[in-house]
Amino acid sequence: MTEETAGFGKESDVPADAGEPSDADRAAASDQEAAPGAPSAGDAQQSEGDVSAQDVWEAEGGDQERAESAEGAPASELEAARKALHERTQDLQRLQAEFQNYRRRVDRDREAVKEIAVANLLTELLPVLDDIGRARDHGELVGGFKSVAESLETVAAKLGLMQFGKEGEPFDPTVHEALMHSYSPDVTETTCVQILQPGYRIGERTIRPARVGVAEPQPGAAGGKGEAGAEAPAAEEENGGPDEG
């Protein structure tokens, strides 16, 4: 039995530890046994990919919403600015119209005050102008007094003073003041037959009416003439017509 059995004396080519699992395999197996429901590495990678795609989609949707809101914000601001501009324009137009009305009112009041001041001044000068007129009527307006009187009348005329009132014009109670009254067969309506004091006006404003004497048609003058004219043909008919020459 000294001879070794053939085949048993040679060393095997398979390593001694070939049939034994490694430490890594044992650790993976133990982990799999400890957590049988846990996902594998491939499943974990696939879930990570799904979450990343969803996150990307949500991020893109949020960016779009933010972009839309960013576009809507300038439009609303522009509309608000246009509305404010329209309101300010209306306010400016209203203020301009009020200012124009104020200027016209001030100019009108200024002219009225000027006319009143001039009228008051010329009213105080009317007695002087009456004295000048009477001196002229009596032939006493001579020498240096004549030059002064004419200068005063020229200045009054430049200030707008106008004289009115003449004999023979119809009586107008709005511009005439009747101080004397009489009847006359020479008039057919109430007429100014005598100017006692001339009237004065500035523009359309009368500062003193003309003081006049008026005459009216004589009562029954028209009827008397008609009766006399009717009696004359009757007398001619009774006498056989007009006498022949």
Coordinates of N, CA and C in Angstrom, one line a residue:
M1 N 0.8 -1.2 0.0 CA 0.0 0.0 0.0 C 0.9 1.2 0.0
T2 N 2.1 1.0 -0.4 CA 3.0 2.2 -0.4 C 2.7 3.0 -1.7
E3 N 2.2 2.4 -2.6 CA 2.0 3.2 -3.8 C 0.8 4.0 -3.6
E4 N 0.9 5.2 -4.1 CA -0.2 6.1 -4.0 C -1.2 5.9 -5.1
T5 N -2.3 6.1 -4.7 CA -3.4 5.9 -5.7 C -3.3 6.9 -6.8
A6 N -3.5 6.4 -8.0 CA -3.3 7.3 -9.1 C -4.4 8.3 -9.1
G7 N -4.0 9.5 -9.3 CA -5.0 10.6 -9.3 C -5.2 11.2 -8.0
F8 N -4.9 10.6 -7.0 CA -5.1 11.2 -5.6 C -3.8 11.9 -5.1
G9 N -2.8 11.6 -5.7 CA -1.5 12.2 -5.2 C -1.3 13.5 -5.8
K10 N -2.0 13.9 -6.9 CA -1.7 15.2 -7.6 C -2.6 16.3 -6.9
E11 N -2.1 17.5 -6.9 CA -2.8 18.6 -6.4 C -3.8 19.1 -7.4
S12 N -5.0 19.4 -6.9 CA -6.1 19.9 -7.8 C -5.8 21.3 -8.3
D13 N -6.2 21.5 -9.6 CA -6.0 22.9 -10.2 C -7.0 23.9 -9.6
V14 N -8.1 23.5 -9.0 CA -9.1 24.4 -8.5 C -8.6 25.0 -7.2
P15 N -8.6 26.3 -7.0 CA -8.1 26.9 -5.8 C -8.9 26.4 -4.6
A16 N -8.3 26.4 -3.5 CA -8.9 25.9 -2.3 C -10.1 26.7 -1.9
D17 N -10.1 28.0 -2.1 CA -11.2 28.9 -1.7 C -12.2 29.1 -2.8
A18 N -12.2 28.3 -3.9 CA -13.1 28.6 -5.0 C -14.5 28.4 -4.6
G19 N -14.8 27.4 -3.8 CA -16.2 27.2 -3.5 C -16.7 28.0 -2.3
E20 N -15.9 28.8 -1.7 CA -16.3 29.6 -0.6 C -16.6 31.0 -1.0
P21 N -17.8 31.6 -0.6 CA -18.1 33.0 -1.0 C -17.2 34.0 -0.3
S22 N -17.1 35.1 -1.0 CA -16.2 36.2 -0.5 C -17.0 37.0 0.6
D23 N -16.2 37.8 1.2 CA -16.8 38.7 2.3 C -17.9 39.6 1.7
A24 N -17.6 40.2 0.5 CA -18.5 41.2 -0.1 C -19.8 40.5 -0.5
D25 N -19.7 39.2 -1.0 CA -20.9 38.5 -1.4 C -21.7 38.2 -0.1
R26 N -21.0 37.8 0.9 CA -21.8 37.5 2.1 C -22.4 38.7 2.7
A27 N -21.8 39.9 2.6 CA -22.4 41.2 3.1 C -23.6 41.6 2.3
A28 N -23.5 41.4 0.9 CA -24.7 41.7 0.1 C -25.8 40.8 0.3
A29 N -25.5 39.5 0.6 CA -26.5 38.6 0.8 C -27.2 38.8 2.2
S30 N -26.4 39.2 3.1 CA -27.0 39.5 4.5 C -27.9 40.7 4.4
D31 N -27.4 41.7 3.6 CA -28.3 42.9 3.5 C -29.6 42.6 2.7
Q32 N -29.5 41.7 1.8 CA -30.7 41.4 1.0 C -31.7 40.6 1.9
E33 N -31.1 39.7 2.7 CA -31.9 39.0 3.6 C -32.5 39.9 4.7
A34 N -31.7 40.9 5.2 CA -32.3 41.8 6.2 C -33.3 42.7 5.7
A35 N -33.3 43.1 4.4 CA -34.3 44.0 3.8 C -34.8 43.4 2.5
P36 N -35.7 42.5 2.6 CA -36.1 41.8 1.4 C -36.9 42.7 0.5
G37 N -37.6 43.8 1.1 CA -38.4 44.7 0.2 C -37.7 45.9 -0.3
A38 N -36.4 46.0 0.0 CA -35.7 47.2 -0.5 C -35.5 47.1 -1.9
P39 N -35.5 48.2 -2.7 CA -35.3 48.2 -4.1 C -33.8 48.0 -4.5
S40 N -33.7 47.4 -5.6 CA -32.3 47.2 -6.0 C -31.7 48.5 -6.5
A41 N -30.4 48.4 -6.9 CA -29.7 49.6 -7.3 C -30.2 50.1 -8.6
G42 N -30.7 49.2 -9.5 CA -31.2 49.7 -10.8 C -32.6 50.4 -10.5
D43 N -33.4 49.8 -9.6 CA -34.6 50.5 -9.3 C -34.4 51.9 -8.7
A44 N -33.4 52.0 -7.8 CA -33.1 53.3 -7.2 C -32.7 54.3 -8.3
Q45 N -31.9 53.8 -9.2 CA -31.4 54.8 -10.3 C -32.6 55.2 -11.2
Q46 N -33.6 54.2 -11.4 CA -34.7 54.6 -12.3 C -35.6 55.6 -11.5
S47 N -35.8 55.4 -10.2 CA -36.7 56.3 -9.4 C -36.0 57.7 -9.4
E48 N -34.7 57.7 -9.2 CA -34.0 59.0 -9.2 C -34.2 59.7 -10.6
G49 N -34.2 59.0 -11.6 CA -34.4 59.6 -13.0 C -35.8 60.1 -13.1
D50 N -36.8 59.4 -12.6 CA -38.2 59.9 -12.7 C -38.4 61.2 -11.9
V51 N -37.9 61.2 -10.7 CA -38.0 62.4 -9.9 C -37.3 63.6 -10.5
S52 N -36.2 63.4 -11.1 CA -35.5 64.5 -11.7 C -36.3 65.0 -12.9
A53 N -37.0 64.2 -13.7 CA -37.8 64.7 -14.8 C -39.0 65.5 -14.3
Q54 N -39.6 65.0 -13.2 CA -40.8 65.7 -12.7 C -40.3 67.1 -12.1
D55 N -39.2 67.1 -11.4 CA -38.7 68.4 -10.9 C -38.4 69.3 -12.1
V56 N -37.9 68.8 -13.1 CA -37.6 69.7 -14.3 C -38.9 70.2 -14.9
W57 N -39.9 69.4 -15.0 CA -41.2 69.8 -15.6 C -41.8 70.9 -14.7
E58 N -41.8 70.6 -13.4 CA -42.4 71.6 -12.4 C -41.6 72.9 -12.5
A59 N -40.3 72.8 -12.6 CA -39.5 74.0 -12.7 C -39.8 74.8 -13.9
E60 N -39.9 74.1 -15.1 CA -40.2 74.8 -16.3 C -41.6 75.4 -16.3
G61 N -42.6 74.7 -15.6 CA -43.9 75.3 -15.5 C -43.9 76.6 -14.6
G62 N -43.1 76.5 -13.5 CA -43.0 77.7 -12.7 C -42.4 78.9 -13.4
D63 N -41.3 78.5 -14.2 CA -40.7 79.6 -15.0 C -41.7 80.2 -15.9
Q64 N -42.5 79.4 -16.6 CA -43.5 80.0 -17.5 C -44.5 80.9 -16.8
E65 N -45.0 80.4 -15.7 CA -46.0 81.2 -14.9 C -45.3 82.5 -14.5
R66 N -44.1 82.4 -14.0 CA -43.4 83.7 -13.6 C -43.2 84.6 -14.8
A67 N -42.9 84.0 -16.0 CA -42.8 84.9 -17.2 C -44.1 85.5 -17.6
E68 N -45.2 84.7 -17.5 CA -46.5 85.3 -17.8 C -46.9 86.4 -16.8
S69 N -46.6 86.1 -15.5 CA -46.9 87.2 -14.6 C -46.1 88.4 -14.8
A70 N -44.8 88.2 -15.1 CA -43.9 89.3 -15.4 C -44.4 90.1 -16.6
E71 N -44.9 89.4 -17.6 CA -45.5 90.1 -18.8 C -46.8 90.9 -18.5
G72 N -47.6 90.3 -17.6 CA -48.9 90.9 -17.2 C -48.6 92.2 -16.3
A73 N -47.6 92.1 -15.5 CA -47.4 93.3 -14.6 C -47.0 94.5 -15.4
P74 N -46.1 94.5 -16.4 CA -45.9 95.8 -17.1 C -47.1 96.3 -17.9
A75 N -48.0 95.4 -18.3 CA -49.2 95.8 -19.0 C -50.2 96.5 -18.1
S76 N -50.3 96.0 -16.9 CA -51.2 96.7 -15.9 C -50.6 98.0 -15.5
E77 N -49.3 98.1 -15.3 CA -48.6 99.3 -14.9 C -48.8 100.4 -16.0
L78 N -48.7 99.9 -17.3 CA -48.9 100.8 -18.4 C -50.3 101.4 -18.5
E79 N -51.3 100.5 -18.2 CA -52.7 101.0 -18.2 C -52.9 102.0 -17.1
A80 N -52.3 101.7 -15.9 CA -52.5 102.6 -14.8 C -51.8 104.0 -15.1
A81 N -50.6 103.9 -15.8 CA -50.0 105.2 -16.2 C -50.8 106.0 -17.2
R82 N -51.4 105.3 -18.2 CA -52.2 106.0 -19.1 C -53.4 106.6 -18.5
K83 N -54.0 105.9 -17.5 CA -55.2 106.4 -16.8 C -54.8 107.7 -16.0
A84 N -53.7 107.6 -15.3 CA -53.2 108.7 -14.6 C -52.9 109.9 -15.5
L85 N -52.3 109.6 -16.6 CA -51.9 110.7 -17.6 C -53.2 111.4 -18.1
H86 N -54.3 110.6 -18.4 CA -55.5 111.2 -18.8 C -56.1 112.0 -17.8
E87 N -56.1 111.6 -16.5 CA -56.7 112.4 -15.4 C -55.9 113.7 -15.3
R88 N -54.6 113.6 -15.3 CA -53.8 114.8 -15.2 C -54.0 115.8 -16.3
T89 N -54.2 115.3 -17.5 CA -54.5 116.1 -18.7 C -55.8 116.8 -18.5
Q90 N -56.8 116.1 -18.1 CA -58.1 116.8 -17.8 C -58.0 117.8 -16.7
D91 N -57.2 117.6 -15.7 CA -57.0 118.6 -14.7 C -56.3 119.8 -15.2
L92 N -55.3 119.6 -16.1 CA -54.6 120.7 -16.7 C -55.5 121.5 -17.6
Q93 N -56.3 120.9 -18.4 CA -57.2 121.6 -19.3 C -58.3 122.4 -18.4
R94 N -58.7 121.8 -17.4 CA -59.7 122.5 -16.5 C -59.1 123.7 -15.9
L95 N -57.8 123.6 -15.4 CA -57.1 124.7 -14.8 C -56.9 125.8 -15.8
Q96 N -56.5 125.4 -17.1 CA -56.3 126.4 -18.1 C -57.5 127.2 -18.5
A97 N -58.7 126.4 -18.5 CA -59.9 127.1 -18.8 C -60.3 128.1 -17.7
E98 N -60.1 127.7 -16.5 CA -60.4 128.6 -15.3 C -59.5 129.8 -15.4
F99 N -58.2 129.6 -15.7 CA -57.3 130.7 -15.8 C -57.7 131.7 -16.9
Q100 N -58.1 131.1 -18.1 CA -58.6 132.0 -19.2 C -59.8 132.8 -18.8
N101 N -60.7 132.2 -18.1 CA -61.9 132.9 -17.6 C -61.5 133.9 -16.6
Y102 N -60.6 133.6 -15.8 CA -60.1 134.6 -14.8 C -59.5 135.8 -15.4
R103 N -58.7 135.6 -16.5 CA -58.0 136.7 -17.2 C -59.1 137.6 -17.9
R104 N -60.1 136.9 -18.5 CA -61.1 137.7 -19.2 C -61.9 138.5 -18.1
R105 N -62.2 137.9 -17.0 CA -62.9 138.6 -16.0 C -62.1 139.8 -15.4
V106 N -60.8 139.6 -15.2 CA -60.0 140.6 -14.7 C -59.9 141.8 -15.7
D107 N -59.7 141.4 -17.0 CA -59.7 142.5 -18.0 C -61.0 143.3 -18.1
R108 N -62.1 142.6 -18.0 CA -63.4 143.2 -18.1 C -63.6 144.1 -16.8
D109 N -63.2 143.7 -15.7 CA -63.3 144.5 -14.5 C -62.3 145.7 -14.5
R110 N -61.2 145.5 -15.1 CA -60.2 146.6 -15.2 C -60.8 147.7 -16.1
E111 N -61.4 147.3 -17.3 CA -62.0 148.3 -18.1 C -63.1 149.0 -17.5
A112 N -63.9 148.2 -16.7 CA -65.1 148.9 -16.0 C -64.6 149.9 -15.0
V113 N -63.6 149.5 -14.3 CA -63.0 150.5 -13.3 C -62.4 151.7 -13.9
K114 N -61.8 151.5 -15.1 CA -61.2 152.6 -15.8 C -62.3 153.6 -16.3
E115 N -63.4 153.0 -16.8 CA -64.5 153.8 -17.3 C -65.2 154.6 -16.2
I116 N -65.3 153.9 -15.0 CA -65.9 154.6 -13.9 C -65.1 155.7 -13.4
A117 N -63.7 155.5 -13.4 CA -62.8 156.6 -12.9 C -62.9 157.8 -13.9
V118 N -62.9 157.5 -15.2 CA -62.9 158.6 -16.2 C -64.3 159.3 -16.1
A119 N -65.3 158.5 -15.9 CA -66.6 159.1 -15.8 C -66.8 160.0 -14.6
N120 N -66.2 159.6 -13.5 CA -66.2 160.4 -12.3 C -65.5 161.7 -12.5
L121 N -64.3 161.6 -13.1 CA -63.5 162.8 -13.4 C -64.2 163.8 -14.3
L122 N -64.8 163.3 -15.4 CA -65.4 164.1 -16.3 C -66.7 164.7 -15.8
T123 N -67.4 164.0 -14.9 CA -68.6 164.5 -14.3 C -68.3 165.8 -13.5
E124 N -67.1 165.8 -12.8 CA -66.7 166.9 -12.0 C -66.4 168.1 -12.9
L125 N -66.0 167.8 -14.2 CA -65.7 168.9 -15.1 C -66.9 169.5 -15.9
L126 N -68.0 168.8 -15.8 CA -69.2 169.3 -16.6 C -69.6 170.7 -16.3
P127 N -69.6 171.2 -15.0 CA -69.9 172.6 -14.7 C -69.0 173.6 -15.4
V128 N -67.7 173.2 -15.5 CA -66.7 174.0 -16.1 C -67.0 174.1 -17.6
L129 N -67.3 172.9 -18.2 CA -67.7 172.9 -19.7 C -69.0 173.7 -19.9
D130 N -69.9 173.7 -19.0 CA -71.1 174.5 -19.2 C -70.8 176.0 -19.1
D131 N -69.9 176.4 -18.3 CA -69.5 177.8 -18.2 C -68.8 178.2 -19.5
I132 N -68.0 177.3 -20.0 CA -67.3 177.6 -21.3 C -68.3 177.8 -22.4
G133 N -69.3 176.9 -22.4 CA -70.3 177.0 -23.5 C -71.1 178.3 -23.4
R134 N -71.5 178.7 -22.2 CA -72.2 180.0 -22.0 C -71.4 181.2 -22.4
A135 N -70.1 181.1 -22.1 CA -69.2 182.2 -22.5 C -69.1 182.3 -24.0
R136 N -69.0 181.1 -24.6 CA -69.0 181.1 -26.1 C -70.3 181.7 -26.7
D137 N -71.4 181.4 -26.1 CA -72.7 181.9 -26.6 C -72.8 183.4 -26.5
H138 N -72.2 184.0 -25.5 CA -72.2 185.4 -25.2 C -71.0 186.2 -25.8
G139 N -70.2 185.4 -26.6 CA -69.0 186.1 -27.2 C -68.0 186.5 -26.3
E140 N -67.9 185.9 -25.1 CA -66.9 186.3 -24.1 C -65.7 185.3 -24.1
L141 N -65.7 184.3 -25.0 CA -64.6 183.4 -25.1 C -63.5 183.9 -26.0
V142 N -62.6 184.7 -25.4 CA -61.6 185.4 -26.2 C -60.2 185.3 -25.5
G143 N -59.2 185.6 -26.3 CA -57.9 185.7 -25.7 C -57.4 184.4 -25.1
G144 N -56.6 184.5 -24.0 CA -56.0 183.3 -23.4 C -57.1 182.4 -22.8
F145 N -58.2 182.9 -22.4 CA -59.3 182.1 -21.9 C -59.8 181.2 -22.9
K146 N -59.8 181.6 -24.2 CA -60.3 180.8 -25.3 C -59.4 179.6 -25.5
S147 N -58.0 179.9 -25.4 CA -57.1 178.8 -25.7 C -57.2 177.7 -24.6
V148 N -57.3 178.2 -23.3 CA -57.5 177.2 -22.2 C -58.8 176.4 -22.3
A149 N -59.8 177.1 -22.7 CA -61.1 176.4 -22.9 C -61.1 175.3 -24.0
E150 N -60.4 175.7 -25.1 CA -60.4 174.7 -26.2 C -59.5 173.5 -25.8
S151 N -58.4 173.8 -25.1 CA -57.5 172.7 -24.7 C -58.2 171.8 -23.7
L152 N -59.0 172.3 -22.8 CA -59.8 171.5 -21.9 C -60.8 170.6 -22.7
E153 N -61.5 171.2 -23.6 CA -62.5 170.5 -24.4 C -61.8 169.4 -25.2
T154 N -60.6 169.6 -25.7 CA -59.9 168.6 -26.5 C -59.5 167.4 -25.6
V155 N -59.0 167.7 -24.4 CA -58.7 166.6 -23.5 C -59.9 165.8 -23.1
A156 N -61.0 166.5 -22.9 CA -62.2 165.8 -22.5 C -62.7 164.9 -23.7
A157 N -62.5 165.4 -24.9 CA -62.9 164.6 -26.1 C -62.0 163.4 -26.2
K158 N -60.7 163.5 -25.9 CA -59.8 162.4 -26.0 C -60.2 161.3 -25.0
L159 N -60.7 161.7 -23.8 CA -61.1 160.7 -22.8 C -62.4 160.1 -23.1
G160 N -63.0 160.4 -24.3 CA -64.3 159.8 -24.7 C -65.5 160.5 -24.4
L161 N -65.4 161.8 -24.0 CA -66.6 162.6 -23.6 C -67.3 163.1 -24.9
M162 N -68.5 162.8 -25.1 CA -69.3 163.3 -26.3 C -70.5 164.1 -25.8
Q163 N -70.7 165.2 -26.5 CA -71.9 166.1 -26.2 C -73.0 165.8 -27.1
F164 N -74.2 165.8 -26.6 CA -75.4 165.6 -27.5 C -76.5 166.5 -27.0
G165 N -77.5 166.6 -27.8 CA -78.7 167.4 -27.6 C -78.7 168.6 -28.5
K166 N -79.7 168.6 -29.5 CA -79.8 169.7 -30.4 C -81.3 170.0 -30.6
E167 N -81.6 171.2 -30.9 CA -82.9 171.7 -31.1 C -83.6 171.0 -32.3
G168 N -84.8 170.6 -32.2 CA -85.5 170.0 -33.3 C -85.5 168.5 -33.3
E169 N -84.7 167.9 -32.4 CA -84.7 166.4 -32.4 C -85.9 165.9 -31.5
P170 N -86.4 164.7 -31.8 CA -87.5 164.2 -31.0 C -87.1 164.0 -29.6
F171 N -88.1 164.2 -28.7 CA -87.8 164.0 -27.3 C -87.7 162.5 -26.9
D172 N -86.6 162.2 -26.2 CA -86.3 160.8 -25.8 C -86.1 160.8 -24.3
P173 N -87.1 160.3 -23.5 CA -86.9 160.4 -22.1 C -85.7 159.6 -21.5
T174 N -85.1 158.8 -22.3 CA -83.9 158.1 -21.8 C -82.6 158.9 -21.8
V175 N -82.6 159.9 -22.7 CA -81.4 160.8 -22.8 C -81.8 162.3 -22.6
H176 N -83.1 162.6 -22.5 CA -83.5 164.0 -22.3 C -84.2 164.2 -21.0
E177 N -84.0 165.3 -20.4 CA -84.7 165.7 -19.2 C -85.5 167.0 -19.5
A178 N -86.8 166.9 -19.5 CA -87.7 168.0 -19.9 C -87.8 169.0 -18.7
L179 N -87.3 170.2 -18.8 CA -87.5 171.2 -17.8 C -88.6 172.2 -18.1
M180 N -89.0 172.3 -19.4 CA -90.0 173.3 -19.8 C -90.9 172.5 -20.8
H181 N -92.2 172.9 -20.8 CA -93.2 172.3 -21.6 C -94.1 173.3 -22.2
S182 N -94.4 173.1 -23.5 CA -95.3 174.1 -24.2 C -96.0 173.3 -25.4
Y183 N -96.9 174.0 -26.0 CA -97.6 173.5 -27.2 C -97.3 174.4 -28.4
S184 N -97.2 173.7 -29.5 CA -96.8 174.5 -30.7 C -97.5 173.9 -31.9
P185 N -98.1 174.7 -32.8 CA -98.7 174.2 -34.0 C -97.6 173.7 -35.1
D186 N -96.4 174.0 -34.8 CA -95.3 173.7 -35.8 C -94.7 172.3 -35.6
V187 N -95.1 171.6 -34.6 CA -94.6 170.3 -34.4 C -95.7 169.2 -34.5
T188 N -95.3 168.0 -34.9 CA -96.2 166.9 -35.0 C -96.0 165.9 -34.0
E189 N -95.0 166.0 -33.2 CA -94.7 165.1 -32.1 C -93.9 165.9 -31.0
T190 N -93.7 165.2 -29.9 CA -93.0 165.9 -28.8 C -91.6 166.1 -29.2
T191 N -91.2 167.4 -29.3 CA -89.9 167.8 -29.8 C -89.1 168.7 -28.9
C192 N -87.8 168.6 -28.9 CA -86.9 169.4 -28.1 C -86.8 170.8 -28.9
V193 N -87.4 171.8 -28.3 CA -87.3 173.1 -29.0 C -86.3 174.1 -28.4
Q194 N -85.8 173.7 -27.2 CA -84.8 174.5 -26.6 C -83.8 173.7 -25.8
I195 N -82.5 173.9 -25.9 CA -81.5 173.2 -25.2 C -81.0 174.1 -24.0
L196 N -81.4 173.7 -22.8 CA -80.9 174.5 -21.7 C -79.5 174.1 -21.2
Q197 N -79.3 172.8 -21.2 CA -77.9 172.3 -20.9 C -77.7 171.0 -21.8
P198 N -76.6 171.0 -22.5 CA -76.3 169.8 -23.3 C -76.1 168.6 -22.5
G199 N -76.3 167.4 -23.1 CA -76.0 166.2 -22.4 C -74.7 165.7 -22.8
Y200 N -74.2 164.8 -21.9 CA -72.8 164.2 -22.2 C -72.9 162.7 -22.0
R201 N -72.1 161.9 -22.8 CA -72.0 160.5 -22.6 C -70.6 160.0 -22.9
I202 N -70.3 158.9 -22.3 CA -69.0 158.2 -22.6 C -69.3 156.9 -23.2
G203 N -69.1 156.7 -24.5 CA -69.4 155.5 -25.2 C -70.9 155.4 -25.2
E204 N -71.5 154.3 -24.6 CA -72.9 154.1 -24.6 C -73.5 154.5 -23.2
R205 N -72.6 155.0 -22.3 CA -73.1 155.4 -21.0 C -73.3 156.9 -20.9
T206 N -74.6 157.2 -20.5 CA -74.9 158.6 -20.4 C -74.6 159.1 -19.0
I207 N -73.7 160.1 -18.9 CA -73.3 160.6 -17.5 C -74.2 161.8 -17.1
R208 N -74.8 162.4 -18.1 CA -75.8 163.5 -17.8 C -76.8 163.7 -18.9
P209 N -78.1 163.6 -18.7 CA -79.0 163.8 -19.8 C -79.1 165.2 -20.2
A210 N -79.5 165.5 -21.4 CA -79.6 166.8 -21.9 C -80.9 167.4 -21.3
R211 N -80.8 168.6 -20.8 CA -81.9 169.3 -20.1 C -82.5 170.3 -21.2
V212 N -83.7 170.0 -21.5 CA -84.3 170.7 -22.7 C -85.7 171.2 -22.3
G213 N -86.2 172.1 -23.2 CA -87.6 172.5 -23.2 C -88.3 171.8 -24.4
V214 N -89.5 171.3 -24.2 CA -90.2 170.5 -25.2 C -91.5 171.2 -25.6
A215 N -91.9 170.8 -26.8 CA -93.2 171.3 -27.3 C -94.0 170.2 -27.8
E216 N -95.3 170.2 -27.6 CA -96.1 169.1 -28.1 C -97.1 169.8 -29.1
P217 N -97.7 168.9 -30.0 CA -98.7 169.5 -30.9 C -99.8 170.1 -30.2
Q218 N -100.4 171.2 -30.7 CA -101.5 171.9 -30.1 C -102.8 171.0 -30.1
P219 N -103.4 170.8 -28.9 CA -104.6 169.9 -28.9 C -105.7 170.5 -29.9
G220 N -106.3 169.6 -30.7 CA -107.3 170.0 -31.6 C -106.8 170.7 -32.9
A221 N -105.5 170.8 -33.1 CA -105.0 171.5 -34.2 C -105.3 170.7 -35.5
A222 N -105.2 169.4 -35.4 CA -105.4 168.6 -36.6 C -106.9 168.6 -36.9
G223 N -107.8 168.5 -35.9 CA -109.3 168.5 -36.1 C -109.8 169.8 -36.6
G224 N -109.2 171.0 -36.1 CA -109.6 172.3 -36.6 C -109.3 172.5 -38.0
K225 N -108.1 172.0 -38.4 CA -107.8 172.1 -39.8 C -108.7 171.3 -40.7
G226 N -109.1 170.1 -40.3 CA -110.0 169.3 -41.0 C -111.3 169.9 -41.2
E227 N -111.9 170.4 -40.1 CA -113.2 171.1 -40.2 C -113.1 172.3 -41.1
A228 N -112.1 173.1 -41.0 CA -112.0 174.3 -41.9 C -111.9 173.9 -43.4
G229 N -111.2 172.8 -43.6 CA -111.0 172.3 -45.0 C -112.4 171.8 -45.5
A230 N -113.2 171.2 -44.7 CA -114.5 170.7 -45.1 C -115.5 171.8 -45.3
E231 N -115.5 172.9 -44.5 CA -116.4 174.0 -44.6 C -116.1 174.8 -45.9
A232 N -114.9 174.9 -46.3 CA -114.6 175.8 -47.5 C -115.2 175.3 -48.8
P233 N -115.2 174.0 -49.1 CA -115.9 173.6 -50.4 C -117.4 173.7 -50.2
A234 N -118.0 173.6 -49.0 CA -119.4 173.8 -48.9 C -119.8 175.2 -49.2
A235 N -119.0 176.2 -48.7 CA -119.3 177.6 -48.9 C -119.2 177.9 -50.4
E236 N -118.3 177.3 -51.1 CA -118.1 177.6 -52.5 C -119.3 177.0 -53.3
E237 N -119.8 175.9 -52.9 CA -121.0 175.3 -53.6 C -122.2 176.2 -53.4
E238 N -122.4 176.7 -52.2 CA -123.5 177.6 -51.9 C -123.4 178.9 -52.8
N239 N -122.3 179.4 -53.0 CA -122.1 180.6 -53.7 C -122.0 180.4 -55.2
G240 N -122.1 179.2 -55.7 CA -122.1 178.9 -57.1 C -120.7 178.7 -57.6
G241 N -119.8 178.3 -56.8 CA -118.4 178.0 -57.2 C -117.5 179.2 -57.0
P242 N -116.3 179.1 -57.2 CA -115.4 180.2 -57.1 C -115.6 181.3 -58.1
D243 N -115.3 182.5 -57.6 CA -115.5 183.6 -58.5 C -114.5 183.6 -59.7
E244 N -115.1 183.9 -60.8 CA -114.2 183.9 -62.0 C -113.5 185.2 -62.1
G245 N -112.3 185.2 -62.4 CA -111.5 186.5 -62.5 C -111.9 187.0 -63.8

